[in-house]
Amino acid sequence: MFESILVAYIGPETMLPLGSVVAGAVGVAMMFGRNVLRGVGRIFRRPPGAD
């Protein structure tokens, strides 16, 4: 009956590296995300032929 159910233990030793990666990605996005989005917005707001 229970052979088809996969029970996995997700402990702190598994979640800590994943949390570190997520926190690092969020930190980089918070530092550079606003400037990157602003630059992309400037590119798309330029009228065609305004080079």
Coordinates of C-alpha atoms in Angstrom, one line a residue:
M1 CA 0.0 0.0 0.0
F2 CA 2.7 2.5 0.9
E3 CA 5.2 1.4 -1.8
S4 CA 3.9 4.0 -4.2
I5 CA 4.2 6.9 -1.8
L6 CA 7.5 8.6 -1.7
V7 CA 8.3 10.1 1.7
A8 CA 11.3 12.4 1.8
Y9 CA 12.7 14.1 4.8
I10 CA 13.8 17.6 4.0
G11 CA 16.0 18.7 6.9
P12 CA 18.0 21.8 7.7
E13 CA 21.1 20.3 6.1
T14 CA 19.2 20.2 2.8
M15 CA 17.4 23.5 3.0
L16 CA 20.3 25.7 4.2
P17 CA 22.3 25.6 0.9
L18 CA 19.1 26.2 -1.0
G19 CA 18.2 29.1 1.2
S20 CA 21.6 30.6 0.8
V21 CA 21.3 30.5 -3.0
V22 CA 17.9 32.1 -2.9
A23 CA 19.1 34.8 -0.5
G24 CA 22.0 35.5 -2.7
A25 CA 19.9 35.8 -5.8
V26 CA 17.4 38.1 -4.0
G27 CA 20.3 40.2 -2.8
V28 CA 21.8 40.7 -6.2
A29 CA 18.4 41.5 -7.6
M30 CA 17.9 44.1 -4.9
M31 CA 21.3 45.7 -5.6
F32 CA 21.2 45.7 -9.4
G33 CA 17.6 45.0 -10.4
R34 CA 16.4 48.6 -10.2
N35 CA 19.3 49.9 -12.4
V36 CA 18.9 47.1 -14.9
L37 CA 15.2 47.7 -15.2
R38 CA 15.7 51.5 -15.6
G39 CA 18.3 50.9 -18.4
V40 CA 15.9 48.5 -20.2
G41 CA 13.1 51.0 -19.8
R42 CA 15.3 53.7 -21.4
I43 CA 16.1 51.5 -24.3
F44 CA 12.5 50.8 -25.1
R45 CA 11.3 54.4 -24.5
R46 CA 13.5 55.8 -27.2
P47 CA 11.6 56.8 -30.4
P48 CA 12.7 54.9 -33.5
G49 CA 15.5 56.7 -35.4
A50 CA 16.6 58.8 -32.4
D51 CA 20.2 57.4 -32.5

